[in-house]
Structures are given as structure tokens and as C-alpha cells.
Coordinates of C-alpha atoms in Angstrom, one line a residue:
Chain A
M1 CA -35.3 -8.8 -12.9
L2 CA -33.3 -6.3 -10.9
R3 CA -34.5 -7.7 -7.7
Y4 CA -32.8 -11.0 -8.5
L5 CA -29.8 -9.4 -10.2
I6 CA -28.6 -7.3 -7.2
P7 CA -28.3 -10.1 -4.7
L8 CA -26.6 -12.2 -7.3
V9 CA -24.0 -9.5 -8.0
I10 CA -23.4 -9.0 -4.3
F11 CA -23.0 -12.8 -3.9
V12 CA -20.5 -13.1 -6.8
V13 CA -18.4 -10.2 -5.5
L14 CA -18.3 -11.6 -2.0
A15 CA -17.5 -15.1 -3.3
V16 CA -14.6 -13.8 -5.4
F17 CA -13.2 -11.8 -2.4
L18 CA -13.5 -14.7 -0.1
A19 CA -12.0 -17.2 -2.6
I20 CA -9.0 -14.9 -3.0
G21 CA -8.7 -14.7 0.8
L22 CA -8.7 -18.5 1.1
T23 CA -5.6 -18.9 -1.1
R24 CA -3.6 -16.5 1.0
D25 CA -1.6 -17.4 4.1
P26 CA -2.1 -14.8 6.7
H27 CA 1.1 -15.9 8.4
E28 CA 3.2 -15.1 5.3
L29 CA 4.0 -11.4 5.7
K30 CA 5.8 -9.5 2.9
S31 CA 9.1 -8.4 4.2
V32 CA 9.7 -4.6 4.0
L33 CA 13.4 -5.3 3.8
I34 CA 13.3 -6.6 0.2
N35 CA 15.7 -4.6 -1.9
K36 CA 17.0 -2.8 1.2
P37 CA 20.5 -3.3 2.6
A38 CA 20.7 -6.2 5.1
P39 CA 21.0 -4.9 8.7
T40 CA 24.5 -5.0 9.9
F41 CA 25.3 -7.4 12.7
R42 CA 28.5 -8.4 14.5
V43 CA 28.0 -11.4 16.8
P44 CA 30.0 -14.4 18.0
Q45 CA 30.2 -17.6 15.9
L46 CA 28.5 -20.7 17.1
N47 CA 31.4 -23.1 16.5
A48 CA 34.1 -20.7 17.8
S49 CA 32.6 -18.3 20.4
D50 CA 35.8 -16.3 20.5
K51 CA 35.5 -15.4 16.8
M52 CA 33.0 -12.8 15.5
I53 CA 31.1 -12.8 12.3
S54 CA 29.6 -9.8 10.6
N55 CA 27.7 -9.5 7.3
E56 CA 30.6 -7.4 6.0
D57 CA 32.5 -10.7 5.9
M58 CA 30.2 -12.0 3.2
R59 CA 30.4 -8.9 0.9
G60 CA 31.1 -9.7 -2.7
K61 CA 29.2 -12.9 -2.8
V62 CA 25.6 -14.1 -2.9
W63 CA 24.7 -15.9 0.3
L64 CA 21.8 -17.2 2.2
L65 CA 21.0 -16.4 5.8
N66 CA 19.0 -19.2 7.4
V67 CA 17.4 -18.4 10.8
W68 CA 17.2 -21.6 12.8
A69 CA 17.2 -23.0 16.3
S70 CA 17.3 -26.3 18.0
W71 CA 13.8 -25.7 19.6
C72 CA 12.3 -25.0 16.2
V73 CA 10.5 -28.1 15.0
A74 CA 10.1 -26.9 11.4
C75 CA 13.8 -26.2 11.2
R76 CA 14.4 -30.0 11.8
E77 CA 12.1 -30.6 8.9
E78 CA 14.3 -28.6 6.5
H79 CA 17.6 -29.5 8.0
P80 CA 18.4 -32.6 5.8
Y81 CA 17.6 -30.6 2.7
L82 CA 19.8 -27.7 3.8
I83 CA 22.7 -30.2 4.0
E84 CA 21.9 -31.2 0.4
Y85 CA 21.7 -27.6 -0.8
A86 CA 25.0 -26.8 0.9
K87 CA 26.6 -29.8 -0.7
S88 CA 25.5 -28.7 -4.2
G89 CA 27.8 -25.7 -3.7
V90 CA 25.4 -23.3 -5.5
V91 CA 25.4 -20.8 -2.7
P92 CA 26.9 -20.7 0.8
I93 CA 24.4 -20.9 3.6
Y94 CA 25.1 -19.0 6.8
G95 CA 23.0 -19.7 9.9
L96 CA 21.6 -17.3 12.4
N97 CA 21.2 -19.4 15.5
Y98 CA 18.2 -17.6 17.0
K99 CA 17.5 -17.5 20.7
D100 CA 19.1 -20.9 21.3
R101 CA 21.4 -22.4 24.0
R102 CA 24.8 -23.0 22.6
E103 CA 25.0 -26.6 23.8
D104 CA 21.5 -27.3 22.3
A105 CA 22.5 -25.8 19.0
L106 CA 25.8 -27.7 18.8
A107 CA 24.1 -30.9 19.8
T108 CA 21.6 -30.5 17.0
L109 CA 24.3 -29.9 14.5
D110 CA 26.2 -33.0 15.8
E111 CA 23.1 -35.1 15.4
L112 CA 21.8 -33.9 12.1
G113 CA 25.0 -32.5 10.4
D114 CA 26.0 -28.9 9.8
P115 CA 25.0 -27.3 6.6
Y116 CA 26.2 -23.9 7.6
T117 CA 29.4 -22.2 6.4
V118 CA 29.3 -20.3 9.7
S119 CA 26.4 -19.9 12.2
A120 CA 26.1 -16.6 13.9
V121 CA 24.8 -16.5 17.4
D122 CA 21.8 -14.3 18.2
L123 CA 21.2 -15.2 21.8
D124 CA 18.8 -12.4 22.7
G125 CA 17.0 -12.1 19.3
R126 CA 18.3 -8.6 18.7
V127 CA 19.7 -9.4 15.2
G128 CA 16.4 -11.1 14.5
I129 CA 14.5 -7.9 15.3
D130 CA 16.6 -6.0 12.8
F131 CA 15.9 -8.5 10.1
G132 CA 12.2 -8.6 11.0
V133 CA 12.2 -12.2 12.0
Y134 CA 8.9 -13.4 13.4
G135 CA 9.2 -17.1 13.3
A136 CA 12.0 -19.6 12.5
P137 CA 12.9 -20.9 10.0
E138 CA 13.3 -17.9 7.8
T139 CA 15.7 -17.7 4.9
Y140 CA 17.1 -14.5 3.3
V141 CA 18.9 -14.3 -0.1
I142 CA 21.5 -11.5 0.1
D143 CA 23.4 -10.3 -2.9
Q144 CA 27.0 -9.2 -3.5
G145 CA 26.4 -5.7 -2.4
G146 CA 24.7 -6.8 0.9
T147 CA 21.1 -6.1 -0.3
I148 CA 18.3 -8.5 0.7
R149 CA 16.7 -9.8 -2.5
F150 CA 14.3 -12.4 -1.2
K151 CA 12.9 -13.8 1.9
Y152 CA 11.2 -17.1 2.6
V153 CA 9.3 -17.9 5.8
G154 CA 8.9 -21.6 6.7
P155 CA 10.8 -24.7 6.0
M156 CA 12.8 -24.5 2.7
M157 CA 11.6 -27.8 1.1
P158 CA 12.9 -28.9 -2.3
D159 CA 10.0 -27.3 -4.2
V160 CA 10.6 -24.0 -2.6
W161 CA 14.4 -24.3 -3.2
K162 CA 13.9 -25.1 -6.9
E163 CA 11.1 -22.7 -7.7
K164 CA 11.8 -19.7 -5.5
I165 CA 15.4 -19.7 -4.1
L166 CA 17.5 -21.1 -6.9
P167 CA 16.1 -18.7 -9.6
V168 CA 16.9 -15.7 -7.5
V169 CA 20.4 -17.0 -6.6
Q170 CA 21.2 -17.8 -10.3
E171 CA 20.0 -14.5 -11.5
L172 CA 22.2 -12.7 -8.9
N173 CA 25.2 -14.9 -9.8
R174 CA 24.7 -14.1 -13.4
G175 CA 25.0 -10.4 -12.4
T176 CA 28.6 -11.0 -11.1
A177 CA 29.7 -12.9 -14.2
K178 CA 29.0 -9.9 -16.4
Chain B
M1 CA -9.4 -49.2 25.2
T2 CA -7.7 -47.8 28.3
R3 CA -4.4 -48.8 26.8
L4 CA -5.1 -46.8 23.7
R5 CA -6.0 -43.8 25.7
L6 CA -2.7 -43.9 27.5
L7 CA -0.8 -43.9 24.3
P8 CA -0.7 -40.1 23.7
I9 CA 0.4 -39.5 27.3
L10 CA 3.2 -42.1 26.8
L11 CA 4.2 -40.3 23.6
I12 CA 4.5 -37.0 25.4
F13 CA 6.9 -38.5 27.9
L14 CA 8.9 -40.2 25.1
L15 CA 9.2 -37.0 23.2
A16 CA 9.9 -34.8 26.2
P17 CA 13.7 -35.1 25.9
V18 CA 13.6 -33.9 22.3
I19 CA 11.7 -30.8 23.0
K20 CA 14.0 -27.9 23.6
A21 CA 13.1 -24.5 24.9
Q22 CA 13.7 -21.1 23.4
V23 CA 16.2 -19.0 25.3
Q24 CA 14.1 -16.2 26.8
E25 CA 15.5 -13.6 29.0
E26 CA 13.2 -12.8 31.9
E27 CA 11.3 -9.6 31.3
V28 CA 12.3 -6.8 33.6
P29 CA 9.9 -3.9 33.9
S30 CA 11.5 -0.5 33.8
D31 CA 12.0 1.2 37.2
D32 CA 10.7 4.4 35.6
P33 CA 6.8 4.3 35.9
V34 CA 6.6 6.9 33.0
I35 CA 8.3 4.5 30.7
E36 CA 6.1 1.6 31.8
Q37 CA 3.0 3.7 31.2
R38 CA 4.2 4.8 27.8
L39 CA 5.0 1.2 26.9
Q40 CA 1.5 0.1 28.0
N41 CA -0.1 2.7 25.8
L42 CA 2.1 2.1 22.8
S43 CA 2.1 -1.7 22.9
K44 CA -1.7 -1.8 22.9
E45 CA -1.5 -0.3 19.4
L46 CA 1.0 -2.8 18.2
R47 CA 0.5 -6.3 16.9
C48 CA 2.4 -9.4 18.0
L49 CA 3.8 -10.8 14.8
Q50 CA 3.8 -14.3 16.2
C51 CA 0.2 -14.5 17.4
Q52 CA -1.1 -11.9 15.0
N53 CA -4.4 -11.5 16.8
Q54 CA -2.9 -10.3 20.1
T55 CA -1.4 -6.9 20.9
L56 CA 2.1 -6.6 21.9
A57 CA 0.9 -5.7 25.3
D58 CA -1.1 -9.0 25.8
S59 CA 1.1 -11.4 24.0
P60 CA 3.1 -14.0 26.0
A61 CA 5.2 -14.9 22.9
G62 CA 9.0 -14.6 23.1
L63 CA 9.1 -12.2 20.2
A64 CA 6.6 -9.9 21.9
A65 CA 8.8 -9.9 25.1
D66 CA 11.8 -9.1 23.0
L67 CA 10.1 -6.2 21.3
R68 CA 8.8 -4.8 24.6
R69 CA 12.4 -5.0 25.9
E70 CA 13.6 -3.2 22.8
I71 CA 10.9 -0.5 23.2
R72 CA 11.9 0.0 26.9
I73 CA 15.5 0.5 25.8
Q74 CA 14.6 3.0 23.2
M75 CA 12.3 4.9 25.5
K76 CA 15.1 5.1 28.1
A77 CA 17.4 6.4 25.4
G78 CA 14.9 9.3 24.9
K79 CA 13.2 8.1 21.6
S80 CA 9.7 9.4 21.0
D81 CA 6.8 7.1 20.3
K82 CA 6.8 8.2 16.7
E83 CA 10.5 7.2 16.3
I84 CA 9.9 3.8 17.9
I85 CA 7.0 3.1 15.6
A86 CA 9.2 4.1 12.7
F87 CA 11.9 1.7 14.0
L88 CA 9.4 -1.1 14.1
T89 CA 7.6 -0.5 10.8
Q90 CA 11.0 -0.4 9.0
R91 CA 11.6 -3.9 10.2
Y92 CA 8.2 -5.5 10.3
G93 CA 6.1 -3.4 8.0
D94 CA 2.8 -1.7 8.6
F95 CA 1.3 -5.0 9.7
I96 CA 2.7 -4.4 13.2
L97 CA 0.3 -1.5 13.6
Y98 CA -3.1 -2.5 14.8
K99 CA -4.6 0.7 13.4
P100 CA -3.8 0.6 9.7
R101 CA -2.3 3.6 8.1
V102 CA -4.3 5.4 5.4
T103 CA -2.5 4.5 2.2
Y104 CA -3.9 3.6 -1.2
T105 CA -4.1 -0.1 -0.2
T106 CA -6.2 0.7 2.8
Y107 CA -8.6 3.2 1.3
L108 CA -11.3 0.6 0.9
L109 CA -10.8 -0.5 4.5
W110 CA -11.0 3.1 5.8
F111 CA -13.7 4.5 3.6
G112 CA -15.6 1.4 2.5
P113 CA -18.0 1.5 5.5
F114 CA -18.9 5.1 4.7
I115 CA -19.6 4.2 1.1
L116 CA -21.8 1.3 2.4
L117 CA -23.5 3.7 4.8
L118 CA -24.3 6.2 2.0
G119 CA -25.6 3.5 -0.2
G120 CA -27.8 2.2 2.6
L121 CA -29.2 5.7 3.3
Y122 CA -29.9 6.2 -0.4
L123 CA -31.8 2.9 -0.5
L124 CA -33.7 3.7 2.7
F125 CA -34.8 7.2 1.4
H126 CA -35.8 5.7 -1.9
Y127 CA -37.9 3.1 -0.2
I128 CA -39.6 5.5 2.2
K129 CA -40.4 7.9 -0.7
Q130 CA -41.9 5.0 -2.7
R131 CA -44.1 4.0 0.3
R132 CA -45.2 7.5 0.9
D133 CA -46.2 7.9 -2.7
L134 CA -48.3 4.8 -2.4
I135 CA -50.0 5.9 0.8
T136 CA -50.8 9.6 0.2
E137 CA -54.3 10.3 -1.0
K138 CA -54.8 11.6 -4.4
P139 CA -58.0 13.4 -5.3
L140 CA -60.1 11.3 -7.7
S141 CA -60.6 12.5 -11.2
A142 CA -64.2 13.1 -12.4
D143 CA -64.0 9.8 -14.3
E144 CA -62.8 7.8 -11.3
H145 CA -65.6 9.5 -9.2
R146 CA -68.2 8.3 -11.6
R147 CA -66.8 4.7 -11.6
A148 CA -66.7 4.6 -7.9
E149 CA -70.3 5.8 -7.7
E150 CA -71.3 3.0 -10.1
L151 CA -69.5 0.4 -8.1
L152 CA -70.9 1.6 -4.8
G153 CA -74.3 1.7 -6.3
S154 CA -74.2 -1.8 -7.5
L155 CA -73.4 -3.1 -4.0
P156 CA -76.2 -5.4 -2.9
G157 CA -78.4 -4.1 0.0
K158 CA -77.6 -0.6 -0.7
E159 CA -80.4 0.7 -2.9
T160 CA -80.1 4.1 -4.4
T161 CA -82.5 5.9 -6.7

């Protein structure tokens, strides 16, 4: 009896472990910055290179930071939806134009439209390092006090927006209303 | 057939103008050999977040080059390896370390093999002991002796008394 039971138990335990492993995406890393203050940056704006933008400018409101680039194919995928989200006016979307040529970035926005309130320029990827960026597109939800509340890696498609981003934003906005 | 085979090549050429490159500063090694050596040693223990199965030392990814540049800058500023690792884990988490830290989430990883080893040793000794018990000669009891005699005696061709 035992001689059949032991291999069976080993098999079941292994199968359960492997089954859990299959449902996980190894590329999705949990950010260590959740519930920590967003790193400070002060970089030029994409549309007006003589003007600077800092995360201090967004203090007091809930905002999204969307890491994007013209060379990033998945960013093109989410781009039309970003425009819709921006139009809905629920939350302002700020861009972090990551390691991109200015002319390429501006051409992309000309072609596809510009969903960003302002795009910050991170030419050498230094701001990206502070935010723990490892692959565009990435989207951060940052609250009124400048704390990162949520991070999503990958294109922010409508299901992600509805199920993951919006609830967090609404919860945070309710916090201000009180 | 040949026309179909040409299609992907044609597509590449058609798409070429759409593909834009990442801005990547050229990687400049430090003029200080000590820093380069330290970077070599340190980056072998760090994971490239983009390729995940490559170390920061080996990875050709843009992010890896950026992180190497950042490490050079910090080393030049006099930061210790420990401080640099702290800087990186604050941003990218423990995942950037190839050698996982011993925390409660990694106990199984660190100590699991030893538990398996102990279990295996126990089973091995158990098995050997069982075998030995089977093999070792035990003196026959008087009753067994008598039965053996009887059996031997009844063998054909071996006549006794």
C-alpha cells in the first residue's frame, strides 16, 4: 500500500507546484517601490525642452506615470487606449519618454496623438533606474502625497485599466474627497 | 513557392522604416583598472532584469549597460559594494541578486536540498539495514534443525539410515 502511496504523494505535490508555476509570469516582477515615495526627478519636458518637470509639480493629485518610447512596440499597442483614458479625464497621465530620440518621440505623438499631460524626458535612463524600470511600457499610479501605489508592467489594455488601474485611482480619489 | 519564401524578407524591408532604435550611450570603461575589476566581480553576481537569465556582466541589453554605468559612477564616488547592492535592491528588489538572500521566502530554496539529503540518507540506511537483516545467518532452532534433517533425508539419491 505504502509503496504506491509514496510516489503518488510525491507526484501530486510536484504537480501542484508546477501547476502554480505555470500560472505565473516570470517577467512580472513585484515592484519594491509600492507604498514608497516616488523617486524625485527633475528633467526637461518633451514638448518644451527649455521647461523642466519634476514630480513635485504633481503633488496634491493622483496621477499616472507611463514609461514609453517610440522604439517600444508594446507601447504602440497601448497608445490608442491611453488616448481614450486621458480623454475620460479620470486621472492625468504623465509620460516618461524613456531612452528615446526627441525627434522620434515627437513624430510618434504627431502620428498617434498625445495622451500625456506632459512627457518627461529620460534620455539616459537614469530616472528609469530610480523607478526600477526594466521594460517599457510600465505604468505607475502615484497618490496625492507622491507615494507609488501601484505598478503595472506591459501594455495597459482596457481589461487592465478597468480591473487594476481604475479601482486604485478611484480609491485614492475617494481619499481626497473625505 | 519561391515567391512565398521571399515574402518575409520583403516584409522586413517594408517594416524597416518603422523600427526605431533605443538611445544607447556608448559604454565607456573606467580608466581605473581597480574599478573595472570591482565592476567585473560585482556584476557577475547581479541579474540583468531584461534578460533575467544573464548576469549584468554578460548582458548586452541596454538596461544592463545603464546599470553598469551607474555602478561605475558610484564606485568612482567611493561607494562600497555593499552600498551599491543596497542601491540596486531598493529599486529592483532582491531579484537582481543572483545569489538569493536568506529570508523566510527563500528558506525552502536554501535548506530544501539538505532536507532532501537527510531524507535520502535515512532511506538508504533503512534499506541497508533491512538487507543486512535478511542476509545475516541466524542459528537454527532445534525444531528447525529437525525439519531440515527431515527434508535433507527425503532427498532422492541420498540414503541415510
